[in-house]
Coordinates of C-alpha atoms in Angstrom, one line a residue:
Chain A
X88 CA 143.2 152.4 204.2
X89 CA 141.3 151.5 207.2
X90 CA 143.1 154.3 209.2
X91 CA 142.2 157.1 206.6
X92 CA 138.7 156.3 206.5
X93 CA 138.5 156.5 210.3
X94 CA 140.4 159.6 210.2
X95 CA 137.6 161.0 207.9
X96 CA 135.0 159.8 210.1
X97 CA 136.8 161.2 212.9
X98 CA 136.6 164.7 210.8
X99 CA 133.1 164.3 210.2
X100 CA 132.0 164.0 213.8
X101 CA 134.4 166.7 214.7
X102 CA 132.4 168.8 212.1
X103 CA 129.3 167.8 213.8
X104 CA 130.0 168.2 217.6
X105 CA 131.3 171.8 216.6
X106 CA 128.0 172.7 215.0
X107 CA 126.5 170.8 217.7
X108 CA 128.0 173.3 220.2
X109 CA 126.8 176.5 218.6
X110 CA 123.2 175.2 218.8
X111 CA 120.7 174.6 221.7
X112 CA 120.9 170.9 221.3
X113 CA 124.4 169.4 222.6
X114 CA 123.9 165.9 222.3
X115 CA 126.3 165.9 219.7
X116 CA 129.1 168.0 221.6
X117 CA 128.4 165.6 224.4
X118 CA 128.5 162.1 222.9
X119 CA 131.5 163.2 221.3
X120 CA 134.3 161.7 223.6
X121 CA 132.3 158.2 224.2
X122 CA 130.9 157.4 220.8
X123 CA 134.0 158.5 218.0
X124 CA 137.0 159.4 221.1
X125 CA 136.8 155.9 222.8
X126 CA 136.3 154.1 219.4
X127 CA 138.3 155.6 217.8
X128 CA 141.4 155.3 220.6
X129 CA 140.5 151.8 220.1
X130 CA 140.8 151.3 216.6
X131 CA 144.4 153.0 217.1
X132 CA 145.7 150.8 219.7
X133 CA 144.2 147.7 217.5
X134 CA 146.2 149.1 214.1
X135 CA 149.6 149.4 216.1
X136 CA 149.6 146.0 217.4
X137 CA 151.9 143.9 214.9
X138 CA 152.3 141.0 217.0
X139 CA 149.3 139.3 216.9
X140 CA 150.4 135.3 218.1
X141 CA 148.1 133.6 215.5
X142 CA 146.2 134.4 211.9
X143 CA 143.0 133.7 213.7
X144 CA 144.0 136.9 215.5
X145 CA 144.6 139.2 213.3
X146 CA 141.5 138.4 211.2
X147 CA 139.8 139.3 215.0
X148 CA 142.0 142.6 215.1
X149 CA 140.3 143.3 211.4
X150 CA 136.8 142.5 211.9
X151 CA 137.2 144.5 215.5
X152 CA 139.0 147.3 213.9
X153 CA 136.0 147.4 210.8
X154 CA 133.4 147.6 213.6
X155 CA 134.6 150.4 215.5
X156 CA 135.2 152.5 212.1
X157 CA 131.3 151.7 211.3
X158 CA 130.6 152.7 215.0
X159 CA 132.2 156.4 214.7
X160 CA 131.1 156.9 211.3
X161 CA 127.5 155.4 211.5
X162 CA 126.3 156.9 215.0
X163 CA 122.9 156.8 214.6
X164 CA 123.6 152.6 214.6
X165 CA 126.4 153.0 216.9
X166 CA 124.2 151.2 219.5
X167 CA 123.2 148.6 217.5
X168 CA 126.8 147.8 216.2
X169 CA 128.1 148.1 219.8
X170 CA 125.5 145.4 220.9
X171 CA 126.3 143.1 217.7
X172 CA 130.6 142.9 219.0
X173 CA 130.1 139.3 219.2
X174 CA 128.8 138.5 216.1
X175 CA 132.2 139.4 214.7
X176 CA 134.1 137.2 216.9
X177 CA 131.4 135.0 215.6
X178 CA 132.2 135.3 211.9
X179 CA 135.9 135.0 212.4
X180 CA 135.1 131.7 214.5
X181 CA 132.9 129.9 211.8
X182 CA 135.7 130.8 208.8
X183 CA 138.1 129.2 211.2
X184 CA 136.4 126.3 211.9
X185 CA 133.4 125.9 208.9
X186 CA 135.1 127.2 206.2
X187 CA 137.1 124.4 203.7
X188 CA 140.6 125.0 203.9
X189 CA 141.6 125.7 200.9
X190 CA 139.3 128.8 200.1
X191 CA 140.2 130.0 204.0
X192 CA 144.0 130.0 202.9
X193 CA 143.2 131.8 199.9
X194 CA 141.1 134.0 201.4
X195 CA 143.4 135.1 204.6
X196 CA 146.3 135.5 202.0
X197 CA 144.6 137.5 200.1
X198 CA 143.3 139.6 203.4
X199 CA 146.2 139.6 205.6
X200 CA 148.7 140.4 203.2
X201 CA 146.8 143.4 202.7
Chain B
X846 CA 128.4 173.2 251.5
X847 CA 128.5 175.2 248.1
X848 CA 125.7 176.3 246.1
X849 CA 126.9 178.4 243.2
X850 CA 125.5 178.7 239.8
X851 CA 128.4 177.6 237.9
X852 CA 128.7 178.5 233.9
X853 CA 127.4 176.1 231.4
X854 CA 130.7 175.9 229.3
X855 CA 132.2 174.9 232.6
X856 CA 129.5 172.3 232.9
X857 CA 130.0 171.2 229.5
X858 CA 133.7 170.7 230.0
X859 CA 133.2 168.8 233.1
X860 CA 131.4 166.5 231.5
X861 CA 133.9 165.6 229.1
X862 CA 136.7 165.6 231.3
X863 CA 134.6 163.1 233.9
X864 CA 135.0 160.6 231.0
X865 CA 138.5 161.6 229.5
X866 CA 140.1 162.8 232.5
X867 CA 140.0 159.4 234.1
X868 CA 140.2 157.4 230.9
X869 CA 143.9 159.6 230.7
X870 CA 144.7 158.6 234.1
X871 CA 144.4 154.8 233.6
X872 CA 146.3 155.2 230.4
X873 CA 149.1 157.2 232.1
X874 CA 149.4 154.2 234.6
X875 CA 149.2 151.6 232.0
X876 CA 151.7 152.7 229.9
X877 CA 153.5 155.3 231.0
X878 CA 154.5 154.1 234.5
X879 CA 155.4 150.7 236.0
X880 CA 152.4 148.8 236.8
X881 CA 152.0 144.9 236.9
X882 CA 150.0 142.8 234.8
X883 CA 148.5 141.4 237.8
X884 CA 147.7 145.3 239.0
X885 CA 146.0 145.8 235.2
X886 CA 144.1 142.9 235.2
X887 CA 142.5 143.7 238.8
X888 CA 142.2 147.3 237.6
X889 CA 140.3 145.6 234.3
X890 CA 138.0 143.9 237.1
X891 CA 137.1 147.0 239.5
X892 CA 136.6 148.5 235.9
X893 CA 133.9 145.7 235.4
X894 CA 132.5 145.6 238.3
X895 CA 131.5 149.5 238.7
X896 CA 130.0 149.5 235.8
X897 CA 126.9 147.8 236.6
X898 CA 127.2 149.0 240.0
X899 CA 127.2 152.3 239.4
X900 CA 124.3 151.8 236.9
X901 CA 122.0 149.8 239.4
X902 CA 122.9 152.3 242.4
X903 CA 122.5 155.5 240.5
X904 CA 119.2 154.2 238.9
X905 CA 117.8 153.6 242.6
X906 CA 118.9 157.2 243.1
X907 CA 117.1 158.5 240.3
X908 CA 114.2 156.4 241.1
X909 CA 114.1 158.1 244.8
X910 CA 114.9 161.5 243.4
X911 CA 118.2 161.8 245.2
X912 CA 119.9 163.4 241.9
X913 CA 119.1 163.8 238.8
X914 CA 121.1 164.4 235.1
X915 CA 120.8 167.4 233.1
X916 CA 121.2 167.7 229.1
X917 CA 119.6 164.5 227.2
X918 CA 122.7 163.1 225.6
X919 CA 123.7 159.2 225.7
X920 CA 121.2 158.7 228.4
X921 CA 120.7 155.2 229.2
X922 CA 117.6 154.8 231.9
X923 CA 118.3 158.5 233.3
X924 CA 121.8 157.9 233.2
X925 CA 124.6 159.5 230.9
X926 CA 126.6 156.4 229.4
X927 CA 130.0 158.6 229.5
X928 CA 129.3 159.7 233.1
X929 CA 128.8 155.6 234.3
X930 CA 131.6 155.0 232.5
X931 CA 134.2 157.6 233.3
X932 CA 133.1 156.4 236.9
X933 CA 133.5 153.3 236.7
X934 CA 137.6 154.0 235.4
X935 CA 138.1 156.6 238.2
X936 CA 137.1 154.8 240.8
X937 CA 138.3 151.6 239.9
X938 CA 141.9 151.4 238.5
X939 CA 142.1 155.1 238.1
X940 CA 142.1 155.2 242.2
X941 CA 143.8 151.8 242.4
X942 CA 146.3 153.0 240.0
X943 CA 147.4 156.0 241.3
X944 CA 147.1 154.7 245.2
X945 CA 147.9 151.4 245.1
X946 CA 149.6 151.2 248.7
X947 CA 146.2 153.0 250.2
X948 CA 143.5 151.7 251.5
X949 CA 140.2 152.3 249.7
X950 CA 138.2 153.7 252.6
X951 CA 141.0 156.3 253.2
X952 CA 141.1 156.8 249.5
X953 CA 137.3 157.5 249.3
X954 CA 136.5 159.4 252.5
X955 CA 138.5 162.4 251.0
X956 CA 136.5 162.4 248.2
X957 CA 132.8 162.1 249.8
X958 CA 133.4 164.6 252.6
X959 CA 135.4 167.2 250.4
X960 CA 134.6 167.2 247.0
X961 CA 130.7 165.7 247.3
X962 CA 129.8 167.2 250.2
X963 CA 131.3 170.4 249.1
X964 CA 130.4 171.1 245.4
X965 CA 127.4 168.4 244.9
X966 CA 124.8 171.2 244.6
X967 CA 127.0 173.4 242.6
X968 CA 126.7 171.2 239.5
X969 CA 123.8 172.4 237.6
X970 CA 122.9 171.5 235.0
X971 CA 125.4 168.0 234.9
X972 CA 123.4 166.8 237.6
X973 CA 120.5 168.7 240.1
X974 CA 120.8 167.6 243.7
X975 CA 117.5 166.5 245.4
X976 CA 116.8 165.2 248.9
X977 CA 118.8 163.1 250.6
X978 CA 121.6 163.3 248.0
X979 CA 124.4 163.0 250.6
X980 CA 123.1 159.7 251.4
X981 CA 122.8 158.5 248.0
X982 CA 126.6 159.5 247.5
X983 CA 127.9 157.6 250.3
X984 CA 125.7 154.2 249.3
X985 CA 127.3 154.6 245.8
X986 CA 130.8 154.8 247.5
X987 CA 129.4 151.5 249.7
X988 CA 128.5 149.4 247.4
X989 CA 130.2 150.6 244.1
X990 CA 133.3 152.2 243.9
X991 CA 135.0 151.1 247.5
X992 CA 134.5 147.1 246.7
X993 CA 135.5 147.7 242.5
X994 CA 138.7 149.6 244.6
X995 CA 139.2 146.5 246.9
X996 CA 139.0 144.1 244.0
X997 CA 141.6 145.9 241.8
X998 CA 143.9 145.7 245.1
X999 CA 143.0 141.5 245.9
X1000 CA 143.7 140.7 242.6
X1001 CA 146.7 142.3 241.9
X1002 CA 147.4 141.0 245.3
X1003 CA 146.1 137.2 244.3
X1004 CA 145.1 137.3 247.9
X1005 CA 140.6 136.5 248.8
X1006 CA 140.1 134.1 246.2
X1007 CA 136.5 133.8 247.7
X1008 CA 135.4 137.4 248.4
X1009 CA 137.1 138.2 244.6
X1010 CA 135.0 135.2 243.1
X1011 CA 131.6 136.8 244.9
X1012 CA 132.5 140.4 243.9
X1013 CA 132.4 138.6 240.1
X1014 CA 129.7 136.8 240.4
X1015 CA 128.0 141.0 241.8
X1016 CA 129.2 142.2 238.5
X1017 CA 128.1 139.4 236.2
X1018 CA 124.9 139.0 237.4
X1019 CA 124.5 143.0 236.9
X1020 CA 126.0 142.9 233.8
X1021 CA 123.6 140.2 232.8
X1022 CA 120.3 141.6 234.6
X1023 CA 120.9 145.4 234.4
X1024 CA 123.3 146.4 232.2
X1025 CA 122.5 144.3 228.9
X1026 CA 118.5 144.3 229.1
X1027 CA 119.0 148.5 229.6
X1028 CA 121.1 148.1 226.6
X1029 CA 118.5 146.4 224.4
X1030 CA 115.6 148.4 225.5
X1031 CA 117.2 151.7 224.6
X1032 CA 118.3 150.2 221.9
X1033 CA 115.2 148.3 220.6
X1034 CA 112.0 149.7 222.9
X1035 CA 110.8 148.3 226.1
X1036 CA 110.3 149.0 229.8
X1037 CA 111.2 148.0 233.3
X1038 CA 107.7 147.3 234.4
X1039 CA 108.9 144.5 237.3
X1040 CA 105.9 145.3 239.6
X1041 CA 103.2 145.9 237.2
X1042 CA 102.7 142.4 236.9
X1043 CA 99.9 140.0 238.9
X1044 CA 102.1 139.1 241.5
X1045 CA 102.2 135.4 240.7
X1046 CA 103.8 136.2 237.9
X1047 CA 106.6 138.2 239.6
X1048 CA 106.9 134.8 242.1
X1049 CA 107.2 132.1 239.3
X1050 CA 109.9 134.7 237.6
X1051 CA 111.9 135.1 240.7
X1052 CA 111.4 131.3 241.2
X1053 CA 112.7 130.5 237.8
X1054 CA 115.5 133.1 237.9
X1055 CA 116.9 131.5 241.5
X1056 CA 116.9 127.7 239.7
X1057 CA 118.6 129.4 236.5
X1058 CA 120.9 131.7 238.6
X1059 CA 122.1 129.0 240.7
X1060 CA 123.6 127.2 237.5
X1061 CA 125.6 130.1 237.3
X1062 CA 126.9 130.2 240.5
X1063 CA 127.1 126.7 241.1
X1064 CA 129.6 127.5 238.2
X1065 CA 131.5 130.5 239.6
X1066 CA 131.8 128.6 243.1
X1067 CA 133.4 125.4 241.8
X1068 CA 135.7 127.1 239.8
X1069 CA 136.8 128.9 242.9
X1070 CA 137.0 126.0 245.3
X1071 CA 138.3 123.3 243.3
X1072 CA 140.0 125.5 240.5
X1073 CA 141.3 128.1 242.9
X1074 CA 140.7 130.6 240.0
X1075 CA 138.0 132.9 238.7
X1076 CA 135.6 132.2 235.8
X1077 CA 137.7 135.0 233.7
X1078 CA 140.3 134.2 231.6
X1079 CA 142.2 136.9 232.4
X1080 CA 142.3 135.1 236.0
X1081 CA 141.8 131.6 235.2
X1082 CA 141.8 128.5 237.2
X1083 CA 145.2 126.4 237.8
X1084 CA 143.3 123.5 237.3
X1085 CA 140.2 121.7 235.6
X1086 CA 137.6 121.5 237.4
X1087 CA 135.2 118.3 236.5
X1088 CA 133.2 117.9 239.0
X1089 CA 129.8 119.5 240.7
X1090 CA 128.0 121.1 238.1
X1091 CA 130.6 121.0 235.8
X1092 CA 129.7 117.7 235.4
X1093 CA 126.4 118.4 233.9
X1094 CA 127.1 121.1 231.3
X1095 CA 130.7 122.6 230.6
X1096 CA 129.3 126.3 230.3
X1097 CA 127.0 126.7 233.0
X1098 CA 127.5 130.0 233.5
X1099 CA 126.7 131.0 229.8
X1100 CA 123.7 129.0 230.0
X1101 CA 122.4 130.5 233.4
X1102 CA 122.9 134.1 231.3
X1103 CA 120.9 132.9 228.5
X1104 CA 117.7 131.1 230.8
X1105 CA 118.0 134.1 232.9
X1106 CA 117.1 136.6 229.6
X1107 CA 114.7 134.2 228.4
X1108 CA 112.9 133.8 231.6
X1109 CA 113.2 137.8 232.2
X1110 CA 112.2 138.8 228.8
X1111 CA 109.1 136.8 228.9
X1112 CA 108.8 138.4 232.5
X1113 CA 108.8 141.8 231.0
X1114 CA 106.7 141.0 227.0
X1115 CA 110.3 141.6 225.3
X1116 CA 111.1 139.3 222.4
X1117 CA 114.7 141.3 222.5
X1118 CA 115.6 140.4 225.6
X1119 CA 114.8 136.8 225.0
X1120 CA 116.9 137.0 221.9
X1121 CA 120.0 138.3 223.6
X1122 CA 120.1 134.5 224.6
X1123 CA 120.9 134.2 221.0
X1124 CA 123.7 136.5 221.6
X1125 CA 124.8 133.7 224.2
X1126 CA 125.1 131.2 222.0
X1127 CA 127.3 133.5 220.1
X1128 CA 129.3 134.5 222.5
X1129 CA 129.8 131.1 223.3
X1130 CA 130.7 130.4 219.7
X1131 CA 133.0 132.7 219.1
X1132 CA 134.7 133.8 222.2
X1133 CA 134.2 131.0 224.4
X1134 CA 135.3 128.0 221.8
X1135 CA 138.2 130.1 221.1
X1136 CA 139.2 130.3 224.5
X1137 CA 138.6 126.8 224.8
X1138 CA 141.0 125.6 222.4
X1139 CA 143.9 128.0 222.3
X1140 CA 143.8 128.0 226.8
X1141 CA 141.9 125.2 228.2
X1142 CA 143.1 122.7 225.5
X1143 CA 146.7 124.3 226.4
X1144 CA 146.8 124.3 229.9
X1145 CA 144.6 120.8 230.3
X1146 CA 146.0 118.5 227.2
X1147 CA 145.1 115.5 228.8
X1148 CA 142.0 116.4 230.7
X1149 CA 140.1 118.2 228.4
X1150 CA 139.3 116.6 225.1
X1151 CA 137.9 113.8 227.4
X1152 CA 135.8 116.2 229.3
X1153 CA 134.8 117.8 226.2
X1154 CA 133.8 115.1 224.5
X1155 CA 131.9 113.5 227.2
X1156 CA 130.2 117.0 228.7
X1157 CA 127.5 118.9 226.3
X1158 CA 128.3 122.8 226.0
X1159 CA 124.5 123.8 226.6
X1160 CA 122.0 120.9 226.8
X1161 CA 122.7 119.6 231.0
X1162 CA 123.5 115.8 231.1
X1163 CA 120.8 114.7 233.0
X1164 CA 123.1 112.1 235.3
X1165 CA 126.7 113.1 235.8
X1166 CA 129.6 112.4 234.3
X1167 CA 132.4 110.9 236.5
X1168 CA 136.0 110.0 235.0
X1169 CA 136.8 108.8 238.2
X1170 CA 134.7 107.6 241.4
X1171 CA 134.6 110.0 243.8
X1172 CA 134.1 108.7 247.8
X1173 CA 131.9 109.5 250.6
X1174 CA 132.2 108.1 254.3
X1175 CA 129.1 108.2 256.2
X1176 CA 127.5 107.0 259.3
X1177 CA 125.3 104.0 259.1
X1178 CA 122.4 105.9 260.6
X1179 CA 121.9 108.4 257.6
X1180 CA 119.4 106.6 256.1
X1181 CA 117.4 109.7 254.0
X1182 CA 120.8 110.2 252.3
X1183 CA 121.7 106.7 252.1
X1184 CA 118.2 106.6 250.0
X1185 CA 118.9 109.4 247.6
X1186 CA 122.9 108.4 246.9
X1187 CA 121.6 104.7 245.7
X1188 CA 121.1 106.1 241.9
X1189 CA 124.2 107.6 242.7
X1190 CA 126.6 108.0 239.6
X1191 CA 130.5 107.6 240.1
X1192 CA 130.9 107.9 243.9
X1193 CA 132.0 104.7 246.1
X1194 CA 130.2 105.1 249.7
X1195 CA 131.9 103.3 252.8
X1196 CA 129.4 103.1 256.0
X1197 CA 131.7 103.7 259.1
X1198 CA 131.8 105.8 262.7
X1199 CA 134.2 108.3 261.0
X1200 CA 132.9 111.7 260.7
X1201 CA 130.8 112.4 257.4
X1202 CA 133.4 113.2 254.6
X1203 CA 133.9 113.8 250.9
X1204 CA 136.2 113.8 248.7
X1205 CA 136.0 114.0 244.7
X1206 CA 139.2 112.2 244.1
X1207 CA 140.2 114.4 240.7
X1208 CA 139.6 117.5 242.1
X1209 CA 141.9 118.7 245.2
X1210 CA 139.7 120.2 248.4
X1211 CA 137.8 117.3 250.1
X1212 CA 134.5 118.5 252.4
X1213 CA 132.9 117.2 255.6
X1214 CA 129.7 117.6 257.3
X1215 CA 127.1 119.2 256.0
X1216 CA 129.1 120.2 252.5
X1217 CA 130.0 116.9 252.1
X1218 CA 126.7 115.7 252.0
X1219 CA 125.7 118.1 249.3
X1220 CA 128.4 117.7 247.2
X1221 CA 127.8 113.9 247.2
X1222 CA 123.8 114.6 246.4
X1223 CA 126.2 116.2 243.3
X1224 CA 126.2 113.0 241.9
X1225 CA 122.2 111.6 241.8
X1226 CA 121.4 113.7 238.7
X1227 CA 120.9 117.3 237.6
X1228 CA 118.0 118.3 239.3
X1229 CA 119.7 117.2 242.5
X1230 CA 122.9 118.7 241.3
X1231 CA 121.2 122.3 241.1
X1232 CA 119.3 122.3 244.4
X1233 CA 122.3 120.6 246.1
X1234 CA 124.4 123.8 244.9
X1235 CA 122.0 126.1 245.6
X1236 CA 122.0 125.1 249.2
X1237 CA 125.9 125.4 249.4
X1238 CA 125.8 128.9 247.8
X1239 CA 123.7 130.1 250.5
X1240 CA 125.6 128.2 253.5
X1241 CA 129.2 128.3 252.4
X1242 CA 128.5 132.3 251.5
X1243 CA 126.5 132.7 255.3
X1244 CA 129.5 130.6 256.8
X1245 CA 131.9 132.7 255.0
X1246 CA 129.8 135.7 256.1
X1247 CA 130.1 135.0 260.0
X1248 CA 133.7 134.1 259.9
X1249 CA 134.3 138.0 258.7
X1250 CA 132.2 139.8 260.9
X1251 CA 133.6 137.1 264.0
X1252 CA 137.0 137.4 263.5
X1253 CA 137.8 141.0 261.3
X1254 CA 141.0 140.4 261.8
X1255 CA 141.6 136.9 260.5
X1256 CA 143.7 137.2 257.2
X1257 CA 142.7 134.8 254.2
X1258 CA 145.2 133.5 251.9

């Protein structure tokens, strides 16, 4: 699921960057390999690693993997999104540590099974 | 030299393949062919380190008119984003990679005679040469990409523990002072305005940023004397280190990171600077705690829930804390230190003829002479603790200094 969407987005910008060549304005063309390319290779490498040693993890891998699709396919917050990494590192953190066990259990079955 | 007018297409292709082109290489390296972990992880490093380099050298450039950069795409203070970053991967583990065996003057000289001095002013419009460009290339190549190069090659070597620990220390505080506040004011508005200030202004701020940066370092130096390690994971310590500063506050370096962008942001009227200390304290939250417990808790069972429980994350203790007593021999004639070290916390003093010596019992290196007497001053209380450290940064770093340009040949293990 995740890897379709980014595969659209990928499209999208693609679509972009090409119209983005024909004009006088190439910031498109240009940002093109930095802001979907390098995300985007990330998000790949991130989906193909099984082996992830703990849940804690994986739920990283996801909330890393989610951030770099909203980075290719939201570029005009690409920025802002890159700046705010943390804050999903954050979020996986406090559910490890804050949230009561039971929902956290039912919740990463219901997320990692997925 | 050349000065051709070169096709715009061919421009525009350069550009990408500035960032792809070496982004390729390192990935060829990494997976494709045999290299260590140790060779990624110091290729990871010289990665790191270039980056803010090669931001703070290329924005001097700008701001002298050697070069400047065409187009107006990912700019980020005058600079293109892919351009600093396809840099920093070429000459950092994309050189190291592919030369590993070469040295990185021999590696670079090649590159600034031929291709810099030959095709510089061909570039139009990637990049338009101005004065004094040549000279602007080769204090790049100085300060950015032949250290990052040299880096790469220690660490995967595990050889200059000390110069490795300064060359991270460079890159984190240019991370922390360059890199991120750039970040923020593209991303949110602001300026660099450093010298439009009265100038009392600009002497409090760099007064406040030595105390706050000296936290930091204080940090980054005991880890490498007593841990025999870096501050990255990636590179850690071998052991825990309890004592100096780290007996204060057990993230001093995150802490220095978020004073420093509180004391800069009010330096430069930008409330998003000063909140990227927020960003700190998540970092520290998220990353940092997990490293904690999943590494140090690993490595240091026995050590570190003691430490942890006894040593705040952010808020200094103001006295130390000591799990064992450390001891100091000194003459009976010191009297101005034997003053200061009577509020002493956790160190025994014995008065003898012996030369001056310290040694902090848990951790392994013991120091004489002058060191020893600041590392004992280590013990009064924090205030002490910082300007103690402070004064160690600057003579251990001048004495480390002198040794190198005394004896260039000595090797260090």
């Amino acid at each position: 699921m995740f890897c379709s969407a980014m595969v659209l987005a990928i499209l999208f910008r693609i679509f972009y960057a090409a119209i983005s060549l024909a004009s006088i304005d190439k910031t498109a063309f240009l940002a093109f390999p930095l802001t979907v390319l390098i995300p985007a290779l990330a998000f790949f490498f991130l989906a193909g690693r099984k082996n992830m040693a703990s849940k804690e993890g994986v739920l990283m891998q996801l909330g890393s993997m989610i951030q770099l699709l909203l980075i290719v396919a939201l570029p005009d917050f690409a920025l802002y999104l890159a700046l705010g990494f943390p804050v999903v590192f954050l979020s996986v953190e406090l559910f490890e540590t804050r949230v009561p066990e039971v929902l956290r259990n039912r919740i990463e079955q219901r997320v990692l099974t997925c | 030299m050349l000065e051709v007018d070169l096709p715009e297409p061919l421009m525009l292709a350069l550009r990408w393949l500035l960032l792809l082109g070496p982004i390729c290489l390192v990935l060829w390296f990494a997976f494709v062919r045999e290299t260590s972990v140790r060779a990624k992880i110091g290729g990871l490093f010289a990665f790191l380190y270039g980056l803010p380099m090669i931001f703070i050298t290329h924005s001097i450039a700008l701001h002298f008119g050697w070069w400047r950069y065409g187009w107006d795409a990912l700019m980020l203070n005058g600079i293109p984003a892919d351009i600093l970053i396809g840099g920093a991967i070429l000459f950092g583990p994309g050189l190291f990679f592919a030369f590993p065996k070469v040295g990185p003057l021999i590696i670079c000289l090649p590159i600034v005679l031929c291709l810099h001095a030959i095709i510089f002013s061909s570039l139009r419009p990637l990049v338009f040469a101005g004065p004094f460009w040549f000279g602007g290339v080769v204090f790049v190549f100085i300060t950015a990409h032949i250290p990052a190069i040299y880096l790469a090659k220690w660490t995967a070597e595990e050889r200059r523990l000390g110069e490795r620990c300064t060359l991270l220390a460079i890159m984190t505080g240019g991370i922390i002072f360059a890199v991120i506040p750039s970040l923020i004011m593209q991303a949110m508005g602001g300026y660099w305005q450093l010298f439009d200030r009265p100038a009392w202004t600009l002497i409090v701020t760099g007064a406040a940023l030595t105390v706050t940066s000296t936290i930091g370092l204080a940090g980054n130096q005991m880890l490498c004397l007593q841990g025999a390690g870096t501050p990255i994971p990636l590179d850690p310590t071998k052991r825990l280190v309890r004592s100096g500063i780290f007996a204060y506050v057990s993230n001093p370096m995150q802490l220095s990171a978020a004073l420093g962008w509180i004391i800069l942001g009010l330096y430069l009227h930008n409330i998003w600077i000063i909140a990227a200390a927020g960003m700190a304290w998540v970092f520290v939250q998220g990353m940092v705690r997990w490293h904690h417990r999943h590494d140090l808790l690993k490595r240091f069972p026995e050590g570190w829930p003691e430490y942890k429980e006894n040593v705040p994350e952010w808020l200094p203790r103001w006295r130390p804390w000591v799990p064992v007593n450390a001891h100091l021999k000194l003459g009976t004639n010191d009297r101005f230190l034997k003053r200061i070290l009577k509020n002493a916390v956790g160190l025994d003093l014995e008065y003898s003829d012996v030369p001056l010596a310290y040694d902090a019992v848990i951790e392994p290196r013991k120091f004489t002479g002058w060191e020893a007497r600041l590392f004992a001053l280590t013990h009064v209380n924090f205030a002490w603790a910082v300007a103690a450290h402070l004064t160690l940064i600057v003579f251990m770093f001048s004495k480390a200094l002198w040794s190198t340009l005394a004896f260039p040949l000595k090797r260090h293990s």
